[in-house]
PDB file of C-alpha atoms in Angstrom:
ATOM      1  CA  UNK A   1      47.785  17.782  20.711  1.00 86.00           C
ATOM      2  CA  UNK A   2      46.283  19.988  23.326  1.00 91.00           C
ATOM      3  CA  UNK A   3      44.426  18.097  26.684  1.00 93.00           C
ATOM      4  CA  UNK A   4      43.366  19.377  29.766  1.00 95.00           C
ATOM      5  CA  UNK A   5      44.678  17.452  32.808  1.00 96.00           C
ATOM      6  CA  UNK A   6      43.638  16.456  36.346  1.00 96.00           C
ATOM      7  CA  UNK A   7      45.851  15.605  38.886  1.00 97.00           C
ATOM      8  CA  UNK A   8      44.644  13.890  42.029  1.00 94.00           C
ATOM      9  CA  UNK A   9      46.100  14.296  45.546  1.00 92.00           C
ATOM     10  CA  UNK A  10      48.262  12.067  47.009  1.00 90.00           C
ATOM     11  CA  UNK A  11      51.337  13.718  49.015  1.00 90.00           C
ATOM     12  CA  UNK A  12      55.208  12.499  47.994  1.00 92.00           C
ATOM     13  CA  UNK A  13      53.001  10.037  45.843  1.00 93.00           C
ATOM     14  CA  UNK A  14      53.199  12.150  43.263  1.00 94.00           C
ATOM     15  CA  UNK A  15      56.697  11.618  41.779  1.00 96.00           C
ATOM     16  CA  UNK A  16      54.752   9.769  39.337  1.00 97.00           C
ATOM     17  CA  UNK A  17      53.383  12.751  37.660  1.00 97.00           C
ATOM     18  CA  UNK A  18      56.345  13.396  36.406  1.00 98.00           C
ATOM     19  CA  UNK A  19      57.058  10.481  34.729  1.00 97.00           C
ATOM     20  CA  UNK A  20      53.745  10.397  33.445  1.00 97.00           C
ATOM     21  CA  UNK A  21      54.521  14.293  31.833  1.00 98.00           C
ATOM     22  CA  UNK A  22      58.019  12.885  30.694  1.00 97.00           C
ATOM     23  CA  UNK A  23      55.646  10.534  28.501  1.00 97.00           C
ATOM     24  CA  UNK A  24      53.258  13.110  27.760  1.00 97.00           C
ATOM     25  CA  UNK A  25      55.795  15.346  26.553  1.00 97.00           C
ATOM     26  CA  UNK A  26      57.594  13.399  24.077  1.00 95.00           C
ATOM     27  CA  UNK A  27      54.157  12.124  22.749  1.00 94.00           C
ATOM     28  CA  UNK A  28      53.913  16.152  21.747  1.00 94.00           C
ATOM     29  CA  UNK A  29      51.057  16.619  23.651  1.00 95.00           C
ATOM     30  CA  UNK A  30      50.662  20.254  26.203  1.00 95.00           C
ATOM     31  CA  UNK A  31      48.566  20.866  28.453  1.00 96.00           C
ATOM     32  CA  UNK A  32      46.072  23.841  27.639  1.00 96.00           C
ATOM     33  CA  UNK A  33      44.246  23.701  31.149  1.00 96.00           C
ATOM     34  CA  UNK A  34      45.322  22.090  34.598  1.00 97.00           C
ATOM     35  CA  UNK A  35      43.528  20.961  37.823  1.00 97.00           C
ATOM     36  CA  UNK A  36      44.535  19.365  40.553  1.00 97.00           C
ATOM     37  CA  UNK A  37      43.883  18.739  44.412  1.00 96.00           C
ATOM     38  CA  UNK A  38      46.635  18.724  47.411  1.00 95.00           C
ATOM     39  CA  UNK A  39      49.959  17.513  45.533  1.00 95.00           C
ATOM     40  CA  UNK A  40      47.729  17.460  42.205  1.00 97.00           C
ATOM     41  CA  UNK A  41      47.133  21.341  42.671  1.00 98.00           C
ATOM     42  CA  UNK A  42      51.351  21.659  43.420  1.00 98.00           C
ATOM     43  CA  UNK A  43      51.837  20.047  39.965  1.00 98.00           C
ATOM     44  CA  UNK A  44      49.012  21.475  38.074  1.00 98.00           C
ATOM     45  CA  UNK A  45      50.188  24.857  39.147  1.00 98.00           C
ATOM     46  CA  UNK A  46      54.019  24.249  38.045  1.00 98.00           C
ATOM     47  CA  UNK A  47      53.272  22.783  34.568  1.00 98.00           C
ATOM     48  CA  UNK A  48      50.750  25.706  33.831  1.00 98.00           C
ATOM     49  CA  UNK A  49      54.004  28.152  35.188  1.00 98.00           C
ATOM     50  CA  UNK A  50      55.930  26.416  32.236  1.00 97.00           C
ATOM     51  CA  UNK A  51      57.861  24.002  34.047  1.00 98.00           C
ATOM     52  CA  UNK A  52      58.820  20.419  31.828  1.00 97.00           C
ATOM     53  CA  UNK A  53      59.511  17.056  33.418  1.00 97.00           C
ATOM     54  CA  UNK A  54      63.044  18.053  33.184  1.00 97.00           C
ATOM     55  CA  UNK A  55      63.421  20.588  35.253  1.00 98.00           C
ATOM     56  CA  UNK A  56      60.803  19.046  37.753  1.00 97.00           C
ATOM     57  CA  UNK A  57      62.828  16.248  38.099  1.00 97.00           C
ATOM     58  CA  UNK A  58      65.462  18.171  38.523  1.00 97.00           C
ATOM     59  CA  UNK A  59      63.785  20.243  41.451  1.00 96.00           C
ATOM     60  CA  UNK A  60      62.160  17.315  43.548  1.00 95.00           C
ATOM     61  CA  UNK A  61      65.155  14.738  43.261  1.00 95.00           C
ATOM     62  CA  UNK A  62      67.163  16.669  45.362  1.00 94.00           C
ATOM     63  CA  UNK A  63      64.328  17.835  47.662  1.00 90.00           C
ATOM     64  CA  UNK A  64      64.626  17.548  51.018  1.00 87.00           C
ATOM     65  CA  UNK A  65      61.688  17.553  53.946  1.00 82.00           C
ATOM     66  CA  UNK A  66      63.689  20.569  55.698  1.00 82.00           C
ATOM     67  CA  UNK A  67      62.888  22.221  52.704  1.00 85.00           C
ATOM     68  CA  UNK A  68      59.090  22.259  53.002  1.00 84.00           C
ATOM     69  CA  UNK A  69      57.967  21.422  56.535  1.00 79.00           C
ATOM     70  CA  UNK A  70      59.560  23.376  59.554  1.00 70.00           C
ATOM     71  CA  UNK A  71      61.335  21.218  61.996  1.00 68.00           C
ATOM     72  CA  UNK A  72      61.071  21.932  65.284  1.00 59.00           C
ATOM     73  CA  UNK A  73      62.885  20.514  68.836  1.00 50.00           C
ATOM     74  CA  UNK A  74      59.556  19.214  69.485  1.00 52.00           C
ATOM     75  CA  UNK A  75      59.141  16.862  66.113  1.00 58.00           C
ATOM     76  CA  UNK A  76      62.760  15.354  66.398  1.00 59.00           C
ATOM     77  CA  UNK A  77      63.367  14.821  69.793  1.00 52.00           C
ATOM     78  CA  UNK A  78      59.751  14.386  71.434  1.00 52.00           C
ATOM     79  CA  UNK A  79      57.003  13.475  68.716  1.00 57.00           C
ATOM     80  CA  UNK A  80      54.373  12.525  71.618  1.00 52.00           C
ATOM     81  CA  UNK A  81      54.264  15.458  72.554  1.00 57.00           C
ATOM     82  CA  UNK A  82      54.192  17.407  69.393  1.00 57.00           C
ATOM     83  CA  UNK A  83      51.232  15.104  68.548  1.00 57.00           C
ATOM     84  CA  UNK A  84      49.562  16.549  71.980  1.00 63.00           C
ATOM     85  CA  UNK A  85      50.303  20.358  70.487  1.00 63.00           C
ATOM     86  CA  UNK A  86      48.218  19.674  67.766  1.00 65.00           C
ATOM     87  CA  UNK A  87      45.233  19.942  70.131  1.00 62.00           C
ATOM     88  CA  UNK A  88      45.691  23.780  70.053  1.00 60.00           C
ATOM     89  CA  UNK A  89      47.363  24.569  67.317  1.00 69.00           C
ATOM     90  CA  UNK A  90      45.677  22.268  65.088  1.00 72.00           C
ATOM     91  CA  UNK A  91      48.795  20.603  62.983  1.00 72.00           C
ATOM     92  CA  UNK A  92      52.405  19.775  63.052  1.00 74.00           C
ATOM     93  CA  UNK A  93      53.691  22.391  60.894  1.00 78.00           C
ATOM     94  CA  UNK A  94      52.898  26.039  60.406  1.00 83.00           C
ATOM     95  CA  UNK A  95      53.162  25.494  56.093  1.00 85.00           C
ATOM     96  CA  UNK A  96      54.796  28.850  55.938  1.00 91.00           C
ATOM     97  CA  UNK A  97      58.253  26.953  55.073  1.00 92.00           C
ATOM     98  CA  UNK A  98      55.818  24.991  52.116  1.00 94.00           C
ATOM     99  CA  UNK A  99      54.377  28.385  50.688  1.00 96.00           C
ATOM    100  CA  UNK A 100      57.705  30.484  50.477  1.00 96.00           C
ATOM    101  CA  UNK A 101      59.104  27.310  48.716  1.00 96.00           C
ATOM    102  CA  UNK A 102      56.111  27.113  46.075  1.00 97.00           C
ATOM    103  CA  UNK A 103      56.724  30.889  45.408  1.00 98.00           C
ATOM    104  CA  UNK A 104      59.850  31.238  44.759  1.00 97.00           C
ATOM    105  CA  UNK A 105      59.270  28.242  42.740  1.00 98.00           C
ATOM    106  CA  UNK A 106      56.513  30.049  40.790  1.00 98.00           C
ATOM    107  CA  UNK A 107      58.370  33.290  40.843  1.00 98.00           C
ATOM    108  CA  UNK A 108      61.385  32.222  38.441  1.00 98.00           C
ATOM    109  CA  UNK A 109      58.649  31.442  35.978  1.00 98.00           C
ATOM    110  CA  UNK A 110      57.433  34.891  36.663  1.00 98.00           C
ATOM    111  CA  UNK A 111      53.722  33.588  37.528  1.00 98.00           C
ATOM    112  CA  UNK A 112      53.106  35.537  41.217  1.00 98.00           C
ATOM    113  CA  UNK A 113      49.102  35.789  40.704  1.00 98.00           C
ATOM    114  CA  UNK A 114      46.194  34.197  38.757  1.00 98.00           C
ATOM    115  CA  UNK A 115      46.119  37.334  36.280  1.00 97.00           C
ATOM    116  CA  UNK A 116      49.830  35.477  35.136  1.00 98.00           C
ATOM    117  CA  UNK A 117      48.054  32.936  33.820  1.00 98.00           C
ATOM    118  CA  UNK A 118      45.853  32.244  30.651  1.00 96.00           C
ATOM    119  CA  UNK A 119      41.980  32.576  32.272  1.00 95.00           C
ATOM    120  CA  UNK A 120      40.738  29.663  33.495  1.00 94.00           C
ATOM    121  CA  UNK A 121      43.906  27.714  32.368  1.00 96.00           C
ATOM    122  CA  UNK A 122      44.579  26.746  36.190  1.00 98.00           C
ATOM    123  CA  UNK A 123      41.896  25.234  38.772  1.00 98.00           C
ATOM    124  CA  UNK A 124      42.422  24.137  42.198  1.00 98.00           C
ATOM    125  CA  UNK A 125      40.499  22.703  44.832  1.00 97.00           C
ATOM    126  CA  UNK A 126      40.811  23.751  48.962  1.00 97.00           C
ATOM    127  CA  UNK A 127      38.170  23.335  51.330  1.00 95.00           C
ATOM    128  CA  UNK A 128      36.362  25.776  53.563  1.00 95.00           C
ATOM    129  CA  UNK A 129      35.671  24.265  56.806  1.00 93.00           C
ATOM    130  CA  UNK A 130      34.150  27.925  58.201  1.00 92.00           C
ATOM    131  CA  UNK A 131      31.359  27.940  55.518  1.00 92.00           C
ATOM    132  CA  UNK A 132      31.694  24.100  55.114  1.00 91.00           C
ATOM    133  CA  UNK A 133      32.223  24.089  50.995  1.00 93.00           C
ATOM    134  CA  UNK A 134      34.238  22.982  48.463  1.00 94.00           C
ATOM    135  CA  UNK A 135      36.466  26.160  47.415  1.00 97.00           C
ATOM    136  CA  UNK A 136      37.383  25.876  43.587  1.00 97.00           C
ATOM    137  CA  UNK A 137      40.069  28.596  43.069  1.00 98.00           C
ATOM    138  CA  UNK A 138      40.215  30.863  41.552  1.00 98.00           C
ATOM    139  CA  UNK A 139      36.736  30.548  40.706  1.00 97.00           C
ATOM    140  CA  UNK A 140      34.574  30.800  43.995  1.00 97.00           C
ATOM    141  CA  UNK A 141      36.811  34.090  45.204  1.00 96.00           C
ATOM    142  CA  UNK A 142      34.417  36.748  43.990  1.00 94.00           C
ATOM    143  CA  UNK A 143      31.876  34.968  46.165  1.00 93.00           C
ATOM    144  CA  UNK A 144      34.588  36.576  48.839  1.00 92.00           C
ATOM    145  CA  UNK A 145      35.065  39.471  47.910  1.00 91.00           C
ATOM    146  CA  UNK A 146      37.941  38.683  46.285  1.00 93.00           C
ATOM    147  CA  UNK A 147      39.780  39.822  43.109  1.00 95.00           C
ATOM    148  CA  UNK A 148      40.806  36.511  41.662  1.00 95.00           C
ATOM    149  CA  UNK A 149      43.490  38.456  39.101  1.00 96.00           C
ATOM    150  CA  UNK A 150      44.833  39.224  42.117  1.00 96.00           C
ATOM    151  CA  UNK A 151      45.072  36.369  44.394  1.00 97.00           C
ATOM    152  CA  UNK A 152      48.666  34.973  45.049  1.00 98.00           C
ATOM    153  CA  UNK A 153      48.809  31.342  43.028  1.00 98.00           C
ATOM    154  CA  UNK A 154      50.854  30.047  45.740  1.00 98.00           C
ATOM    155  CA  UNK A 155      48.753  30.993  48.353  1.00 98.00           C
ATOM    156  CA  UNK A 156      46.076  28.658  46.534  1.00 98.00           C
ATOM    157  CA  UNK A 157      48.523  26.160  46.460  1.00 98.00           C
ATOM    158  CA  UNK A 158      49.115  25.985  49.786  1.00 97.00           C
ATOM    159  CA  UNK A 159      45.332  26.117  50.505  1.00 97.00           C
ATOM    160  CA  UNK A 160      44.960  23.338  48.457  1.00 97.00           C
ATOM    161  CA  UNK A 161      47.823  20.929  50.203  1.00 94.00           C
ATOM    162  CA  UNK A 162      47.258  22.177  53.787  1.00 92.00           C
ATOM    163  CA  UNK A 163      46.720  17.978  54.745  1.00 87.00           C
ATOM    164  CA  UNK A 164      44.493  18.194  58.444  1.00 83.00           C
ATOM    165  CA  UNK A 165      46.487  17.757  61.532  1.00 80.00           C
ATOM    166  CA  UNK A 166      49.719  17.698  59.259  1.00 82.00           C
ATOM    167  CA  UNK A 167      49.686  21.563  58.485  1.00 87.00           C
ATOM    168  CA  UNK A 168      48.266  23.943  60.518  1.00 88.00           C
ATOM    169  CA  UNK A 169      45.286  25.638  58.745  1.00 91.00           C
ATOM    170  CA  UNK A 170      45.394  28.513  56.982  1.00 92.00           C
ATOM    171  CA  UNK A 171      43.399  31.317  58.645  1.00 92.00           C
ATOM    172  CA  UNK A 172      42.202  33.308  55.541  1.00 93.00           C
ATOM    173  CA  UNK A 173      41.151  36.388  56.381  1.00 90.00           C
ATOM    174  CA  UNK A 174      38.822  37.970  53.675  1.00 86.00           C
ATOM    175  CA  UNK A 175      37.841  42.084  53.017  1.00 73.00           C
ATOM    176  CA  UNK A 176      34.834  40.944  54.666  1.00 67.00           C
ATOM    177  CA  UNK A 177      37.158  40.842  58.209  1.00 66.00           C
ATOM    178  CA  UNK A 178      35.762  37.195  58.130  1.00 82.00           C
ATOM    179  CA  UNK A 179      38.011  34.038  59.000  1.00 91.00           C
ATOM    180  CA  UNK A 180      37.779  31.518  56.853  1.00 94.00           C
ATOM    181  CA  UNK A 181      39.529  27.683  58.295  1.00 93.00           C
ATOM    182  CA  UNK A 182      40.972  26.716  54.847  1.00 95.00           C
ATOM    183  CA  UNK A 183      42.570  22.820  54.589  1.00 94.00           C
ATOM    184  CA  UNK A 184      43.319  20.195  52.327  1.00 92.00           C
ATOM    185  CA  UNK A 185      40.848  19.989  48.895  1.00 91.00           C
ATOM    186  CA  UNK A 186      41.168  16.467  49.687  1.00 89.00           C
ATOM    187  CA  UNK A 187      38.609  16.554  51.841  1.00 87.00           C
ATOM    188  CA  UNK A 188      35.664  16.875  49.426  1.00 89.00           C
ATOM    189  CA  UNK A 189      37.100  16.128  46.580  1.00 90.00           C
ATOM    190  CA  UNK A 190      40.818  14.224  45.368  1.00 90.00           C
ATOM    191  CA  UNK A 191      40.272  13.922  42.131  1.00 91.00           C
ATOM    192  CA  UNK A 192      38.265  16.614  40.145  1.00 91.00           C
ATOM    193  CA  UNK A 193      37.838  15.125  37.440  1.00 89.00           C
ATOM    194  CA  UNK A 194      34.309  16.873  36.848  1.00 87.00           C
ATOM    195  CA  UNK A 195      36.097  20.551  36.889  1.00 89.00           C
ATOM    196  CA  UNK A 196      36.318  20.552  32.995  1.00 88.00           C
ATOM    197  CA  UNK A 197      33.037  19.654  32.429  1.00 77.00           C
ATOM    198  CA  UNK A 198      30.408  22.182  30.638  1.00 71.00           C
ATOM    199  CA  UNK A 199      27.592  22.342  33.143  1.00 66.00           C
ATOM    200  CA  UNK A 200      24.704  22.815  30.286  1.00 64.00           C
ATOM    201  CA  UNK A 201      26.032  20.325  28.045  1.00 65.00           C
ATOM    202  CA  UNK A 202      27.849  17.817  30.374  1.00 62.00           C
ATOM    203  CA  UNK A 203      30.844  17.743  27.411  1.00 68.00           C
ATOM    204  CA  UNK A 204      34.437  18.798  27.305  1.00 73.00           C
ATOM    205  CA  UNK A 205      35.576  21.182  25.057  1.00 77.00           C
ATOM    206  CA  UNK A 206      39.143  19.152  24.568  1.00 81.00           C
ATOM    207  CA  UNK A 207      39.973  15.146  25.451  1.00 87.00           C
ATOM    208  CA  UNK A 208      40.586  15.483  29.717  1.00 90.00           C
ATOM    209  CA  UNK A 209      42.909  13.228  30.734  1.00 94.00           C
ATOM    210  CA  UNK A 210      42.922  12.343  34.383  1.00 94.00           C
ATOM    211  CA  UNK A 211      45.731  11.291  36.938  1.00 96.00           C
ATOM    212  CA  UNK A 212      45.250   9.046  39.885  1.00 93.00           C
ATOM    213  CA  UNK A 213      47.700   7.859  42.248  1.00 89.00           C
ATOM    214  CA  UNK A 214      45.959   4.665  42.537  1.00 84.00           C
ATOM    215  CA  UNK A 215      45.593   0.871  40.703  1.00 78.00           C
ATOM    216  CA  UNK A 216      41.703   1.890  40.070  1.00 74.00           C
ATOM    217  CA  UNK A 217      38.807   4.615  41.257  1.00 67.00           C
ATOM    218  CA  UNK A 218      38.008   2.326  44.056  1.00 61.00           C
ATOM    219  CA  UNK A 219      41.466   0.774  45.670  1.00 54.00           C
ATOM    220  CA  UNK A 220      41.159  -3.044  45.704  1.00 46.00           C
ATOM    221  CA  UNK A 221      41.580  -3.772  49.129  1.00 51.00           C
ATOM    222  CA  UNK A 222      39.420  -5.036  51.385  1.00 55.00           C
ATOM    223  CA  UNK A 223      36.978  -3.805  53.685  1.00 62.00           C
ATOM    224  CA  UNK A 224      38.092  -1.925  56.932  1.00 63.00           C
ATOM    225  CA  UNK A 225      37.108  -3.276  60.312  1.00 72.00           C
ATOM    226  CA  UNK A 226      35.969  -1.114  62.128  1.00 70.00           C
ATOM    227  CA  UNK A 227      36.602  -1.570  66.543  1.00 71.00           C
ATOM    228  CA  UNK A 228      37.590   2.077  67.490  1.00 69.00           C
ATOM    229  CA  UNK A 229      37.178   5.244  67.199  1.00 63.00           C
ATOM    230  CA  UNK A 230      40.534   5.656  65.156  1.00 59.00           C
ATOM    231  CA  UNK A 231      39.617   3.465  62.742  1.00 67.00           C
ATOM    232  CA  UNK A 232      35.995   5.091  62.185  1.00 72.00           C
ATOM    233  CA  UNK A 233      38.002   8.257  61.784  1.00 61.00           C
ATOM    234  CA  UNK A 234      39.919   6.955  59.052  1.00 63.00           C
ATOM    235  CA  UNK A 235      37.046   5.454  57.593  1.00 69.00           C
ATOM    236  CA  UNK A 236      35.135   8.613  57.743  1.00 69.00           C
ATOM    237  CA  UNK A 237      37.367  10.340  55.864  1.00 64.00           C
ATOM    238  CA  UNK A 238      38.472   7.950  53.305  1.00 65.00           C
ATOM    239  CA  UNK A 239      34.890   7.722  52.608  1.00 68.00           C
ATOM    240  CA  UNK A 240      34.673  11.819  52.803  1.00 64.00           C
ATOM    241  CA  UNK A 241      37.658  11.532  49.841  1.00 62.00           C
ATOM    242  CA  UNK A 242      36.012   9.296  47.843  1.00 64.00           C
ATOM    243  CA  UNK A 243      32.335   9.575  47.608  1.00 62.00           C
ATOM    244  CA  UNK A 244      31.832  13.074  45.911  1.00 61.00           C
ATOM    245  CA  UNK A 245      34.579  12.505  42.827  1.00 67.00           C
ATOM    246  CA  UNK A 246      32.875   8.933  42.338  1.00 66.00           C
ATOM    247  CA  UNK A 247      29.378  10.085  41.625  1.00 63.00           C
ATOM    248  CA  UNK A 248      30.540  12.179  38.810  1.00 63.00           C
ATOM    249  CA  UNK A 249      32.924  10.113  37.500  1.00 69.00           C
ATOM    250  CA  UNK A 250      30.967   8.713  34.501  1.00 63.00           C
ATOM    251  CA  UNK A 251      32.417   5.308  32.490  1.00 63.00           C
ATOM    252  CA  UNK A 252      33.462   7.250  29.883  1.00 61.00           C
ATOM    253  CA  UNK A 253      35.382   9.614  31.746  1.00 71.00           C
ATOM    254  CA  UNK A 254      36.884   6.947  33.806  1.00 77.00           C
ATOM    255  CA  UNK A 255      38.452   5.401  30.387  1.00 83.00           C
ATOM    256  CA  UNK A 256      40.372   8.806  30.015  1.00 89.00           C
ATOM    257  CA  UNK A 257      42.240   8.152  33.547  1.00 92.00           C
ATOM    258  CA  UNK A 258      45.709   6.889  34.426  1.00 94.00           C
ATOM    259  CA  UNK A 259      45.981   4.695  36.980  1.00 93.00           C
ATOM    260  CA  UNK A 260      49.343   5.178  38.805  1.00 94.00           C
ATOM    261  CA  UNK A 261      49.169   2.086  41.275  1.00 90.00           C
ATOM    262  CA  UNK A 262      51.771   3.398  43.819  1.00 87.00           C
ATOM    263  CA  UNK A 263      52.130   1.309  46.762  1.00 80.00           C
ATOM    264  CA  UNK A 264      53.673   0.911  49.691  1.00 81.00           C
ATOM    265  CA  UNK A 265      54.421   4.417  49.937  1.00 85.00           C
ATOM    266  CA  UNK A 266      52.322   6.846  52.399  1.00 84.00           C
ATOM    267  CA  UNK A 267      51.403  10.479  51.203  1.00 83.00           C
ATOM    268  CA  UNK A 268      53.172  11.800  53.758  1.00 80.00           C
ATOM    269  CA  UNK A 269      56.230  10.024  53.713  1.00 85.00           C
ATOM    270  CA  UNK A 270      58.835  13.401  53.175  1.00 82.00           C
ATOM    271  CA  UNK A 271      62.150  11.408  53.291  1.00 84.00           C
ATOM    272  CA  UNK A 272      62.006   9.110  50.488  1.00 90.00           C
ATOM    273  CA  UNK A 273      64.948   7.980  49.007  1.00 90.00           C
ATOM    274  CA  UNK A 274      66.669   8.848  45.858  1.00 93.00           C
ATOM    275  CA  UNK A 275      65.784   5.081  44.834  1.00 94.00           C
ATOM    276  CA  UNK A 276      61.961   5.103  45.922  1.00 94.00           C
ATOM    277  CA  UNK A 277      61.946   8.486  43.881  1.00 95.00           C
ATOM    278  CA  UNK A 278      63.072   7.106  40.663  1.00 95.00           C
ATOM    279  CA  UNK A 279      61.177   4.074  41.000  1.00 95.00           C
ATOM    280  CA  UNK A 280      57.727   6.630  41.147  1.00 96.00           C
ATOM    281  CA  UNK A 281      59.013   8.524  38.057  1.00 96.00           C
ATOM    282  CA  UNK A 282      59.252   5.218  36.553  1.00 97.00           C
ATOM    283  CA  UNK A 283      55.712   3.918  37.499  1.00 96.00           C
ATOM    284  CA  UNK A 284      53.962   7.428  36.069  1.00 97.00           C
ATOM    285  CA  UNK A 285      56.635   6.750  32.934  1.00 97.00           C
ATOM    286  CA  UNK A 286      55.429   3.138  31.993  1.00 96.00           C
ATOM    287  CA  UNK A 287      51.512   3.260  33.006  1.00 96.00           C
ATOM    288  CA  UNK A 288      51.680   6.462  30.936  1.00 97.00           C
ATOM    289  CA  UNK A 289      53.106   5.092  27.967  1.00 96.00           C
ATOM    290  CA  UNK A 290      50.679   2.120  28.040  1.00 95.00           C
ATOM    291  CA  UNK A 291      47.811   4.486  28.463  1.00 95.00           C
ATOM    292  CA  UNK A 292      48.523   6.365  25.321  1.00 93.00           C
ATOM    293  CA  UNK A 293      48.774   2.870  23.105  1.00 92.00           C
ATOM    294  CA  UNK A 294      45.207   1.896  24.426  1.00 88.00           C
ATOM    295  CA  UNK A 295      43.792   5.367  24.018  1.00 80.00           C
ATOM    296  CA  UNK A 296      45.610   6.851  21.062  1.00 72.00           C
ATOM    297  CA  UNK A 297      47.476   3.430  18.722  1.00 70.00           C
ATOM    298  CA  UNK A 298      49.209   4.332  16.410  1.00 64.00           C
ATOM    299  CA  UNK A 299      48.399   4.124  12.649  1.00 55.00           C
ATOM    300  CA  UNK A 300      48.936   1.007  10.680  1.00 52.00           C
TER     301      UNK A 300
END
């Protein structure tokens, strides 16, 4: 059976996705178009290159924070000040380690730009923080003056995960000799759910099945107090993350989601265990599996 999936953003969070594709895949079912935000874009992007749960699993067990983040003097010996850095340069790490690793990644699949892909099989979401818009990619590029056959996938990618004050921004430079800020798709929108959706006719043209890395739409935990100005921050964007996807999340929709209800774990925790891994592949595994017995039983 043939779906379309969306894959929300979550950082090392998502480990369950590919449990959830190990239960997807022996169900029979492919995915004929992808979406994702942040981590959801990384995954979206490598399942629409051709990789299975196998070899993903075999790819992030192993994978190491050195791998995708630069470390510096600064970060291991004196984090204070690294924090202090981030004034100017505007995040911890340049990403540059994060992009060469998603394209070589890409490239052994042979997918370098969008033109290796099926069109329109592959949507992901940054955020422009020069022109102060959502940035669906490929889609919004000719608005650019951009070629989208020709924009680098991984690029996109790394567009799409570059997490504020984590990675530094990417300065995107366009034909136009304008800079555009580019960060985390996030921002406006974690879960784009609403990408697949026929504009005229509000339908789908296949069943979209939706992946969140949370127990429901709107976490069950209670409200934040807010005393400072950190915690208005945090509640500002939280809110920021939130507030778009859930308008256009009908109820329908929202019976076509799985709810991956990882705790305890922070999206940018890079040095998980082997353990905590497994137990993530697990989670996406099982909530999968009791998805697809609600949504699809099987015949008497």
């Amino acid at each position: 059976m043939n779906i379309d999936g969306v894959f929300a953003g979550g950082g090392v969070k998502a480990f369950a996705f590919i449990g959830a594709l190990q239960e997807l895949e022996k169900k029979g079912y492919t995915f004929e178009r992808a979406a994702g935000t942040s981590a959801g874009a990384l995954m979206a992007a490598l399942i629409q290159a051709g990789y299975t749960s196998k070899e993903l699993r075999s790819i992030f067990m192993p994978l190491q924070s050195s791998t995708i983040v630069e470390e510096t003097f600064l970060n291991d010996h004196l984090p204070w000040i690294s924090w202090i850095s981030v004034y100017w340069k505007m995040g911890l790490y340049k990403g540059d380690r994060l992009e060469k690793w998603i394209y070589k990644l890409l490239a052994a699949k042979r997918i370098f730009t969008f033109q290796d892909l099926p069109e329109g099989s592959l949507k992901l979401i940054a955020s422009d923080l020069t022109e102060g818009r959502l940035l669906i990619l490929p889609d919004d590029l000719p608005k650019y003056g951009v070629d989208p056959k020709r924009f680098p996938v991984a690029l996109a990618v790394k567009m799409s995960c570059t997490l504020p004050y984590i990675f530094q921004p990417v300065k995107w430079r366009t034909k136009k000799r304008n800079v555009h800020i580019i960060v985390d798709g996030g921002i406006l929108s974690n879960f784009p759910l609403w990408l697949f959706r026929d504009e005229q006719t509000g339908q789908c043209r296949r069943p979209v099945i939706g992946f969140q890395l949370s127990p429901s739409l709107q976490d069950e935990q209670p409200s934040p107090k807010i005393k400072n100005a950190l915690r208005l921050y945090q509640s500002l964007f939280s809110t920021m993350r939130k507030a778009h996807d859930l308008r256009y999340i009908s109820k329908q929709q929202a019976d076509n989601i799985v709810f991956l209800p990882v705790e305890n774990i922070k999206s940018t925790q890079f040095d998980l265990d082997v353990l905590q891994k497994k137990e993530l592949i697990q989670i996406g595994k099982t909530e999968t599996k009791q998805f697809l017995s609600r949504k699809f039983p099987p015949a008497d």
